[in-house]
């Protein structure tokens, strides 16, 4: 990626310069990031990573998520970024009112290489598509914040008893993103269309949202702008049609201009314009302030148009920065208090989605999995993750909390087939069955099968290391799985359920599943080629070490093939079964040599026929790619990957 500082904007009135927040160019667009870690307090409040208590002392966390949407340049990114703007002269005052341990901000603008639009309309922020900010507080500090501002004590008391951190997370849908939500047919790039579809799906289940109005465009020096007001009503109508009945909307008016001398004329002008445009009876007498004007006008118009949104008496004005660009710390805290007081929390959840994002980032940096003998461990462990976090300096969660909940986050990923868990002998829970072309059994293999109890124990995944998982080593496959995380799409938008479920939606993820089909076909071809090389009579793989190495490489490819197969079926099945469509030929001598090498490695190839599996709870993929599946009533506790291979053993 390439890093930009971008242009500078000069304010001729006071001769000050507004510099943009630095941003990078990615394949999918532009990204701005900033973070803040209160190092002294982190040392005091958070268990050190190298402490033996890191994985023993309870460090639960609860996430309060708020959704923000609204007009372009309405101050949403300004609000989100404020909590990381530690160089500001007023940040110390903000920290005294809201003592965060750490905070992070990510701002993403989706523009592919062939799009010539500028990424930044008004400095210092990109024109946001999706933004995210998070603040981490200790339970004690959050409890004090709740008590100090007379907020409901249930915010603290309803949290699990193990909660020692509270995370406040803000998800922003930008003004341009809102336009795309309203007119998805105008989106040229299918990848952007898929992200927008995720946002639309999230809105369909949203009952609390904060709408930012850009008053700078609503009230100009020329007076009230009716066209801007009409557009605001259209956007609120769209939200009403998208979100469930009874959705609560808090409207925040930002960038309010100072009231001019002719303010009374503006109010009268606005009242007359709105009455005429919507053919309303006389509006109630409006007081001479912007909040009352917008509140009364919206209430009347929405009621007249039968747009049933709960916005009455919930219009507020907040400017989170002063005219000189410095933070308005009192306004920031006031808005935050208001969000809790009006119960605008969209979701209360655990931190597994946040941790999962960091696990994927860790896997993409393999240097942490190289051992003392310069050998790469293909599986990630909690220790691997901890080593990564020490270098990464993440700001959306305490390091020790992320490490402690690695196992839960790993299970969160494996339950959705986004990752594979090690079962035995360096492999997932895999079973490979070999049959003659006539259907008679040649045998089957699975990790540790046929070994003694002590030998099985030696091949078991080391439980002291916690869960051991991996993602695909096939680059195209990993790119598909990282498609949303890599674009900074919050997990709340595409991993909606915390208790399992399919990772991808066959209706919303059409492009992604199309790419995945290509990946699965490529993996199937690779698996067949590797097996042919292994079983060929004239194979160059003659010594035992070469045979064993090729065998494991084939098994890892098979694991990824079956993982892709399950994802394509959008399943949550306990078994995923597939049969390679083409048979493979070998000689009795070569077949015996293969079996002997396998037996001296980690598990024998069993000579008995493969045990049958209940097809009523399996995904079966036959030649040609046809998928037949039935969904069980309960989610699986583990996924068995099964591959059937036809082998013709002839002289």
XYZ file of C-alpha atoms in Angstrom:
651
model
C 0.000 0.000 0.000
C 1.025 3.577 -0.466
C 0.859 6.272 2.188
C -0.427 9.784 1.541
C -0.580 12.973 3.510
C -2.902 14.427 0.887
C -3.622 18.096 0.184
C -3.786 20.890 2.716
C -6.737 23.183 3.299
C -6.023 26.787 4.176
C -8.494 28.753 6.254
C -8.042 32.313 5.033
C -10.004 33.739 7.936
C -7.468 32.820 10.577
C -4.534 31.708 8.367
C -4.481 28.240 9.969
C -3.807 25.027 8.084
C -5.905 21.885 8.374
C -3.809 18.817 7.608
C -5.532 15.559 6.696
C -5.133 12.503 8.817
C -2.586 10.366 6.883
C -4.115 7.610 4.801
C -2.937 4.600 2.818
C -3.962 3.340 -0.600
C -5.163 -0.251 -0.626
C -6.470 -2.436 -3.422
C -10.044 -1.738 -2.348
C -9.689 1.977 -1.553
C -8.236 4.202 1.142
C -7.796 3.719 4.882
C -7.100 6.090 7.776
C -6.068 4.767 11.180
C -5.134 6.226 14.526
C -4.834 4.818 18.034
C -3.965 5.756 21.586
C -2.647 3.624 24.425
C -2.388 5.060 27.933
C 0.848 3.192 28.590
C 1.211 4.085 32.266
C -2.306 2.955 33.128
C -2.026 -0.164 30.961
C 1.037 -1.170 32.970
C -0.928 -0.681 36.172
C -4.303 -2.116 35.187
C -3.502 -4.925 32.725
C -1.705 -8.179 33.542
C 1.621 -8.420 31.712
C 1.756 -10.808 28.764
C 4.642 -12.782 30.265
C 2.879 -13.197 33.614
C 1.783 -16.751 34.547
C -1.565 -15.224 35.540
C -2.329 -13.990 32.010
C -4.479 -17.023 31.188
C -5.695 -17.657 34.746
C -7.035 -14.378 36.085
C -10.536 -13.672 34.808
C -10.532 -10.796 32.356
C -13.925 -10.788 30.745
C -15.073 -7.866 28.614
C -18.398 -6.571 27.388
C -18.870 -4.558 24.213
C -21.500 -1.833 23.814
C -21.958 -1.122 20.101
C -23.559 2.037 18.689
C -24.508 2.579 15.032
C -23.997 6.020 13.490
C -25.297 7.143 10.107
C -26.105 10.448 8.485
C -25.259 13.232 6.048
C -21.929 13.799 4.372
C -19.500 15.920 6.428
C -21.810 15.853 9.438
C -19.152 15.169 12.060
C -19.426 11.385 12.458
C -15.742 10.716 11.785
C -14.842 13.754 13.863
C -16.678 12.218 16.805
C -15.067 8.789 16.337
C -11.553 10.142 15.854
C -11.728 12.462 18.856
C -11.059 9.637 21.309
C -7.666 8.926 19.723
C -6.614 12.551 19.152
C -4.120 12.513 22.010
C -2.068 15.403 20.590
C -4.970 17.808 21.044
C -4.626 20.487 23.714
C -7.909 19.373 25.322
C -7.274 15.618 25.274
C -6.092 15.645 28.861
C -9.406 17.142 29.970
C -11.240 14.514 27.941
C -9.176 11.768 29.574
C -10.001 13.102 33.020
C -13.715 12.846 32.233
C -13.413 9.549 30.363
C -10.273 7.673 31.484
C -9.781 5.232 28.615
C -7.018 2.631 28.696
C -6.751 2.611 24.915
C -8.705 3.671 21.855
C -8.630 3.049 18.122
C -10.088 4.591 14.960
C -10.348 3.138 11.432
C -11.885 4.991 8.503
C -12.377 3.240 5.138
C -13.296 4.611 1.733
C -14.041 2.023 -0.966
C -12.606 3.170 -4.296
C -11.073 0.643 -6.685
C -8.192 1.563 -9.010
C -10.505 2.278 -11.944
C -12.541 4.836 -9.948
C -11.316 8.390 -10.538
C -13.341 10.028 -7.768
C -11.409 11.856 -5.069
C -11.335 10.009 -1.718
C -11.546 13.193 0.332
C -14.159 15.913 -0.108
C -13.416 17.854 3.059
C -10.371 17.629 5.286
C -9.163 16.045 7.482
C -11.078 12.790 6.868
C -11.771 10.509 3.937
C -15.318 10.400 2.637
C -16.293 7.519 4.881
C -17.960 4.358 3.689
C -17.409 2.437 6.903
C -15.764 3.722 10.065
C -15.093 2.155 13.426
C -13.854 3.410 16.782
C -13.442 1.654 20.111
C -12.683 2.777 23.657
C -11.499 0.430 26.403
C -12.259 1.240 30.050
C -11.756 -0.747 33.215
C -14.904 -1.908 34.975
C -14.131 0.452 37.862
C -13.747 3.479 35.594
C -16.884 2.641 33.648
C -18.843 2.168 36.882
C -17.621 5.574 38.066
C -18.653 7.115 34.720
C -22.119 5.571 35.088
C -22.509 6.814 38.642
C -21.081 10.270 37.944
C -23.612 10.914 35.184
C -26.552 9.205 36.887
C -26.860 6.526 34.210
C -28.719 3.238 34.791
C -26.733 1.004 37.109
C -27.864 -1.980 35.040
C -25.175 -1.032 32.504
C -22.677 -2.400 35.003
C -24.742 -4.819 37.077
C -26.089 -6.774 34.101
C -22.605 -7.557 32.825
C -21.129 -10.998 33.551
C -19.374 -11.198 36.908
C -16.035 -11.852 35.195
C -16.184 -8.494 33.363
C -13.144 -6.361 34.090
C -13.235 -4.282 30.890
C -15.940 -2.442 29.012
C -15.488 -1.645 25.327
C -17.498 1.150 23.718
C -17.622 0.552 19.983
C -18.964 2.948 17.347
C -19.741 1.779 13.804
C -20.209 4.494 11.194
C -22.055 4.330 7.875
C -20.882 7.358 5.893
C -23.074 9.686 3.867
C -21.844 8.291 0.548
C -22.407 4.779 1.882
C -25.968 5.760 2.788
C -26.510 6.978 -0.782
C -25.299 3.597 -2.044
C -27.633 1.833 0.371
C -30.514 3.817 -1.070
C -29.511 3.203 -4.716
C -27.482 -0.035 -4.882
C -28.234 -0.460 -8.589
C -25.943 2.498 -9.334
C -22.900 0.779 -7.789
C -20.612 -0.284 -10.623
C -18.148 -2.404 -8.680
C -19.595 -5.765 -7.582
C -17.202 -6.020 -4.612
C -18.487 -2.702 -3.224
C -22.053 -3.820 -3.896
C -21.448 -6.888 -1.736
C -20.145 -4.784 1.173
C -23.135 -2.449 0.858
C -25.424 -5.488 0.969
C -23.831 -6.459 4.289
C -24.594 -2.998 5.671
C -28.174 -3.247 4.428
C -28.608 -6.616 6.143
C -27.285 -5.158 9.402
C -29.756 -2.252 9.216
C -32.645 -4.664 8.782
C -32.137 -5.872 12.339
C -31.162 -2.527 13.853
C -33.541 -0.906 16.331
C -31.292 1.920 17.581
C -29.402 4.330 15.372
C -27.902 7.799 15.658
C -28.372 10.125 12.678
C -25.959 13.060 12.228
C -27.388 16.095 10.408
C -25.021 18.561 8.751
C -26.598 21.872 9.761
C -23.978 23.738 7.758
C -25.837 22.570 4.628
C -29.310 22.882 6.142
C -28.939 26.504 7.285
C -26.673 28.575 5.090
C -26.056 32.317 4.923
C -28.873 32.433 2.393
C -31.295 30.900 4.837
C -33.058 27.571 5.220
C -32.338 25.055 2.417
C -35.539 23.165 1.639
C -33.857 20.726 -0.764
C -31.507 19.606 2.012
C -34.425 19.103 4.378
C -36.332 17.087 1.768
C -33.292 14.884 1.297
C -33.103 14.357 5.064
C -36.741 13.231 5.136
C -36.107 10.869 2.200
C -33.186 9.316 4.039
C -35.232 8.858 7.201
C -38.012 7.306 5.134
C -35.490 4.882 3.652
C -34.302 3.921 7.129
C -37.887 3.394 8.221
C -38.519 1.063 5.271
C -35.268 -0.816 5.932
C -35.263 -1.156 9.707
C -37.830 -2.943 11.908
C -40.969 -1.322 13.290
C -40.399 0.881 16.306
C -36.826 1.769 15.407
C -35.507 4.523 17.633
C -33.539 7.333 15.978
C -31.590 9.966 17.823
C -30.799 12.975 15.638
C -27.616 14.867 16.349
C -27.297 18.295 14.728
C -23.669 19.204 14.148
C -21.840 22.161 12.598
C -24.621 24.519 13.608
C -23.873 28.059 12.390
C -24.215 30.910 14.863
C -27.696 32.383 14.930
C -27.740 35.417 12.629
C -29.632 38.609 13.278
C -32.249 37.551 10.761
C -32.746 34.196 12.543
C -36.446 34.860 13.095
C -36.800 35.362 9.358
C -35.057 32.024 8.740
C -37.467 30.237 11.069
C -40.467 31.798 9.341
C -38.955 30.985 5.951
C -38.407 27.358 6.968
C -41.920 27.008 8.373
C -43.538 28.377 5.230
C -41.339 26.342 2.890
C -42.024 23.069 4.708
C -45.764 23.736 4.952
C -45.980 24.515 1.243
C -43.845 21.600 0.053
C -45.613 18.926 2.102
C -49.032 20.624 2.024
C -49.214 20.715 5.803
C -51.540 22.659 8.034
C -49.915 25.444 10.005
C -46.943 24.153 11.998
C -46.888 24.761 15.709
C -45.164 27.944 16.810
C -41.430 27.332 16.706
C -38.995 28.805 19.166
C -35.970 30.597 17.852
C -33.395 27.805 17.902
C -32.326 25.198 15.379
C -33.091 22.192 17.571
C -36.717 23.162 18.149
C -37.139 23.994 14.472
C -35.832 20.653 13.258
C -37.606 18.675 15.978
C -41.040 20.192 15.297
C -40.636 20.120 11.524
C -39.521 16.495 11.408
C -42.239 15.404 13.810
C -44.922 17.040 11.687
C -43.592 15.854 8.329
C -42.946 12.269 9.407
C -46.395 12.029 10.946
C -47.944 13.544 7.809
C -46.103 11.027 5.589
C -46.875 8.149 7.985
C -43.175 7.468 8.533
C -43.252 5.885 11.965
C -39.842 6.576 13.441
C -39.406 7.402 17.090
C -37.670 10.782 16.716
C -39.877 13.042 18.801
C -37.978 15.092 21.415
C -34.775 13.353 20.399
C -33.103 16.030 18.292
C -29.959 17.448 19.841
C -27.191 19.819 18.851
C -23.579 18.922 19.544
C -20.411 20.310 18.028
C -17.556 18.094 19.121
C -14.779 20.465 18.074
C -14.309 24.175 18.680
C -13.962 26.740 15.911
C -10.173 26.491 16.186
C -10.318 22.717 15.588
C -9.561 21.680 19.168
C -11.648 19.052 20.939
C -14.792 20.127 22.735
C -14.319 17.579 25.510
C -17.487 18.550 27.363
C -19.633 18.103 24.243
C -18.016 14.720 23.521
C -18.823 13.420 26.986
C -22.320 14.929 26.847
C -23.048 13.049 23.618
C -21.712 9.814 25.066
C -23.846 10.209 28.191
C -26.857 10.959 26.016
C -26.341 7.773 24.003
C -26.505 5.685 27.153
C -29.290 7.689 28.781
C -31.528 7.308 25.730
C -30.588 3.624 25.507
C -29.172 3.954 21.987
C -27.036 0.823 22.368
C -27.431 -1.248 19.213
C -25.908 -4.405 20.618
C -24.341 -5.767 23.797
C -21.961 -8.617 23.037
C -18.666 -10.312 23.790
C -15.309 -9.522 22.196
C -14.949 -12.642 20.030
C -15.391 -10.807 16.736
C -12.709 -8.296 17.677
C -10.301 -11.047 18.744
C -11.018 -13.069 15.579
C -9.844 -10.155 13.442
C -6.508 -10.110 15.257
C -6.141 -13.907 14.972
C -6.408 -13.649 11.192
C -3.857 -10.817 11.175
C -1.528 -12.973 13.291
C -1.803 -15.914 10.896
C -0.818 -13.675 7.985
C 2.508 -12.997 9.728
C 4.161 -16.462 9.820
C 7.374 -15.292 11.528
C 5.718 -15.951 14.900
C 5.281 -19.660 14.004
C 8.935 -20.401 13.204
C 10.547 -22.559 15.881
C 14.155 -22.735 17.121
C 15.028 -25.097 14.241
C 13.688 -22.621 11.617
C 10.723 -24.910 10.973
C 7.310 -23.386 10.290
C 4.482 -24.656 12.471
C 1.397 -24.604 10.269
C -0.873 -24.389 13.334
C -1.472 -21.273 15.443
C -1.467 -21.526 19.225
C -2.291 -19.183 22.061
C 1.457 -18.678 22.563
C 1.824 -17.723 18.894
C -0.971 -15.228 19.272
C 0.561 -13.762 22.417
C 3.922 -13.233 20.688
C 2.156 -11.453 17.850
C 0.227 -9.163 20.209
C 3.399 -8.089 21.991
C 4.643 -6.669 18.683
C 1.292 -5.463 17.326
C 0.295 -3.033 20.134
C -3.437 -3.369 19.480
C -5.643 -0.646 20.938
C -9.178 -2.026 20.745
C -8.599 -4.678 23.460
C -6.092 -5.336 26.255
C -3.493 -7.866 25.074
C -3.990 -10.182 28.044
C -7.755 -10.309 27.475
C -7.273 -11.244 23.816
C -4.821 -14.015 24.745
C -7.050 -15.366 27.492
C -9.989 -15.645 25.099
C -8.004 -17.057 22.182
C -9.597 -20.496 22.574
C -13.132 -19.095 22.534
C -12.397 -16.917 19.495
C -10.745 -19.870 17.743
C -13.864 -21.963 18.354
C -15.949 -19.024 17.099
C -14.013 -19.278 13.808
C -13.921 -23.069 13.486
C -17.660 -23.374 14.166
C -18.171 -21.313 11.002
C -15.541 -23.241 9.007
C -13.509 -20.048 8.700
C -10.632 -21.970 10.320
C -9.657 -25.582 10.941
C -8.765 -27.020 14.354
C -5.960 -29.539 14.827
C -7.221 -32.923 15.963
C -4.253 -35.322 15.867
C -0.914 -35.804 14.152
C -0.862 -32.318 12.688
C -4.221 -32.670 10.966
C -7.841 -31.668 11.367
C -10.549 -34.191 12.192
C -10.142 -35.901 8.847
C -11.038 -39.310 7.452
C -10.010 -40.549 4.013
C -11.663 -43.689 2.635
C -10.227 -45.699 -0.267
C -12.424 -48.000 -2.338
C -12.056 -50.123 -5.428
C -13.980 -48.947 -8.505
C -16.558 -51.665 -7.728
C -17.189 -50.090 -4.295
C -15.366 -52.644 -2.165
C -13.238 -51.200 0.574
C -9.467 -50.820 0.366
C -9.197 -49.177 3.762
C -9.368 -45.807 5.415
C -7.046 -43.383 7.233
C -7.627 -40.875 9.967
C -5.188 -39.271 12.436
C -4.187 -41.720 15.169
C -6.499 -44.503 14.023
C -5.163 -47.964 14.798
C -2.492 -46.786 17.218
C -2.135 -47.837 20.835
C -3.387 -45.560 23.593
C 0.128 -44.299 24.312
C 0.817 -43.726 20.614
C -2.477 -41.862 20.216
C -1.573 -39.643 23.166
C 1.661 -38.736 21.400
C -0.250 -37.604 18.303
C -2.950 -35.632 20.161
C -2.832 -31.837 19.869
C -1.068 -30.469 22.969
C -3.954 -29.258 25.133
C -1.574 -27.182 27.256
C -1.215 -24.929 24.225
C -4.980 -24.436 24.046
C -6.856 -24.596 20.795
C -4.625 -24.994 17.712
C -6.058 -23.693 14.476
C -5.037 -22.706 11.006
C -6.394 -20.893 8.003
C -5.852 -21.950 4.381
C -2.358 -21.811 2.938
C -3.904 -21.523 -0.499
C -3.539 -17.787 -1.205
C -6.773 -17.476 -3.178
C -8.714 -19.286 -0.453
C -7.246 -17.140 2.333
C -8.083 -14.039 0.298
C -11.740 -15.116 0.186
C -11.895 -15.730 3.938
C -10.174 -12.410 4.621
C -12.354 -10.536 2.145
C -14.430 -8.682 4.746
C -11.887 -8.432 7.565
C -9.231 -7.216 5.144
C -11.531 -4.401 4.048
C -12.164 -3.355 7.674
C -15.791 -4.482 7.495
C -16.818 -4.934 11.156
C -17.718 -8.454 12.210
C -21.095 -7.155 13.380
C -22.024 -6.679 9.700
C -21.161 -10.163 8.415
C -20.850 -12.426 11.461
C -24.179 -11.521 12.972
C -24.651 -14.516 15.234
C -22.399 -15.319 18.188
C -23.602 -18.904 18.637
C -22.722 -20.378 15.272
C -24.228 -20.410 11.817
C -22.969 -20.241 8.258
C -20.175 -17.761 7.555
C -21.552 -16.707 4.177
C -25.030 -15.926 2.916
C -25.916 -17.505 -0.470
C -28.049 -14.476 -1.356
C -25.837 -11.654 -0.063
C -22.400 -13.145 -0.797
C -22.897 -14.075 -4.439
C -19.569 -12.689 -5.658
C -17.643 -14.167 -2.750
C -19.167 -17.607 -3.220
C -18.410 -17.388 -6.936
C -14.747 -16.843 -6.083
C -14.949 -19.688 -3.586
C -16.242 -22.070 -6.260
C -13.171 -21.297 -8.325
C -10.994 -21.940 -5.272
C -12.709 -25.276 -4.572
C -12.280 -26.405 -8.168
C -8.599 -25.456 -8.074
C -8.107 -27.319 -4.778
C -9.869 -30.393 -6.148
C -7.607 -30.428 -9.203
C -4.556 -29.971 -6.978
C -5.671 -32.793 -4.674
C -6.115 -35.151 -7.632
C -2.732 -34.216 -9.108
C -0.927 -34.672 -5.789
C -2.556 -38.075 -5.267
C -1.657 -39.169 -8.790
C 1.957 -38.132 -8.198
C 1.988 -40.073 -4.933
C 0.456 -43.300 -6.316
C 2.028 -43.294 -9.778
C 3.985 -46.451 -10.532
C 6.873 -44.383 -11.918
C 6.666 -41.743 -9.143
C 9.906 -39.952 -8.278
C 8.807 -40.161 -4.644
C 10.645 -43.345 -3.796
C 12.201 -42.918 -0.353
C 10.082 -43.083 2.759
C 10.642 -39.445 3.822
C 9.529 -38.159 0.424
C 6.421 -40.362 0.497
C 5.484 -39.195 3.995
C 6.025 -35.534 3.090
C 3.880 -35.842 -0.039
C 1.218 -37.723 1.946
C 0.856 -34.927 4.510
C 0.860 -32.234 1.833
C -1.964 -34.079 0.102
C -3.906 -34.383 3.365
C -3.559 -30.630 4.091
C -4.830 -29.885 0.584
C -7.758 -32.247 1.168
C -8.578 -30.452 4.434
C -8.786 -27.116 2.645
C -10.824 -28.646 -0.175
C -13.373 -29.976 2.302
C -13.371 -26.680 4.213
C -14.178 -24.814 0.989
C -16.859 -27.404 0.187
C -18.601 -26.832 3.517
C -18.446 -23.053 3.127
C -19.940 -23.286 -0.352
C -22.851 -25.260 1.050
C -23.302 -22.493 3.692
C -23.670 -25.316 6.168
C -23.343 -25.938 9.878
C -23.095 -29.701 9.480
C -21.309 -32.158 11.792
C -19.905 -34.013 8.756
C -18.700 -32.788 5.385
C -18.274 -35.576 2.858
C -16.898 -35.445 -0.655
C -15.889 -37.954 -3.311
C -13.165 -37.145 -5.781
C -14.790 -37.616 -9.199
C -11.817 -39.300 -10.900
C -10.299 -42.610 -9.938
C -6.539 -43.062 -9.519
C -4.553 -46.085 -10.669
C -1.561 -47.666 -8.959
C 0.238 -50.984 -8.691
C 0.086 -53.431 -5.787
C 3.769 -52.789 -5.079
C 3.315 -49.013 -4.946
C 0.169 -49.346 -2.816
C 2.059 -51.560 -0.348
C 4.948 -49.072 -0.198
C 2.563 -46.213 0.526
C 0.835 -48.139 3.305
C 4.150 -49.112 4.869
C 5.407 -45.512 4.891
C 2.172 -44.246 6.425
C 2.230 -46.949 9.103
C 5.717 -45.920 10.196
C 4.684 -42.258 10.408
C 1.686 -41.356 12.615
C -1.145 -43.732 11.755
C -1.734 -46.875 9.792
C -3.959 -47.179 6.774
C -6.658 -49.473 8.140
C -7.441 -52.490 5.994
C -11.068 -52.826 7.034
C -13.805 -51.125 5.052
C -14.575 -47.564 5.977
C -17.310 -47.139 8.548
C -20.481 -45.570 7.233
C -21.598 -42.082 8.195
C -25.181 -40.988 8.687
C -25.953 -39.100 5.478
C -28.896 -37.319 7.100
C -26.446 -35.048 8.908
C -23.838 -34.685 6.169
C -22.991 -32.531 3.219
C -22.307 -34.803 0.267
C -20.572 -33.381 -2.798
C -20.548 -35.644 -5.812
C -18.851 -35.320 -9.165
C -19.930 -32.185 -10.964
C -20.198 -30.186 -7.783
C -23.823 -30.915 -6.930
C -24.481 -30.354 -3.239
C -27.080 -32.334 -1.306
C -27.561 -31.299 2.293
C -29.978 -31.475 5.193
C -29.537 -29.255 8.215
C -29.529 -30.882 11.662
C -31.574 -29.333 14.427
C -28.576 -28.700 16.706
C -25.258 -27.012 15.868
C -22.190 -29.249 15.676
C -19.562 -29.548 18.383
C -16.926 -30.714 15.887
C -16.729 -31.106 12.128
C -15.609 -34.404 10.612
C -14.086 -33.963 7.168
C -14.480 -37.066 4.995
C -13.070 -37.737 1.536
C -13.821 -40.814 -0.564
C -11.265 -41.824 -3.203
C -11.547 -44.594 -5.793
C -8.226 -46.354 -6.372
C -7.684 -49.024 -9.063
C -4.882 -51.324 -7.921
C -3.692 -53.316 -10.955
C -0.437 -54.870 -12.087
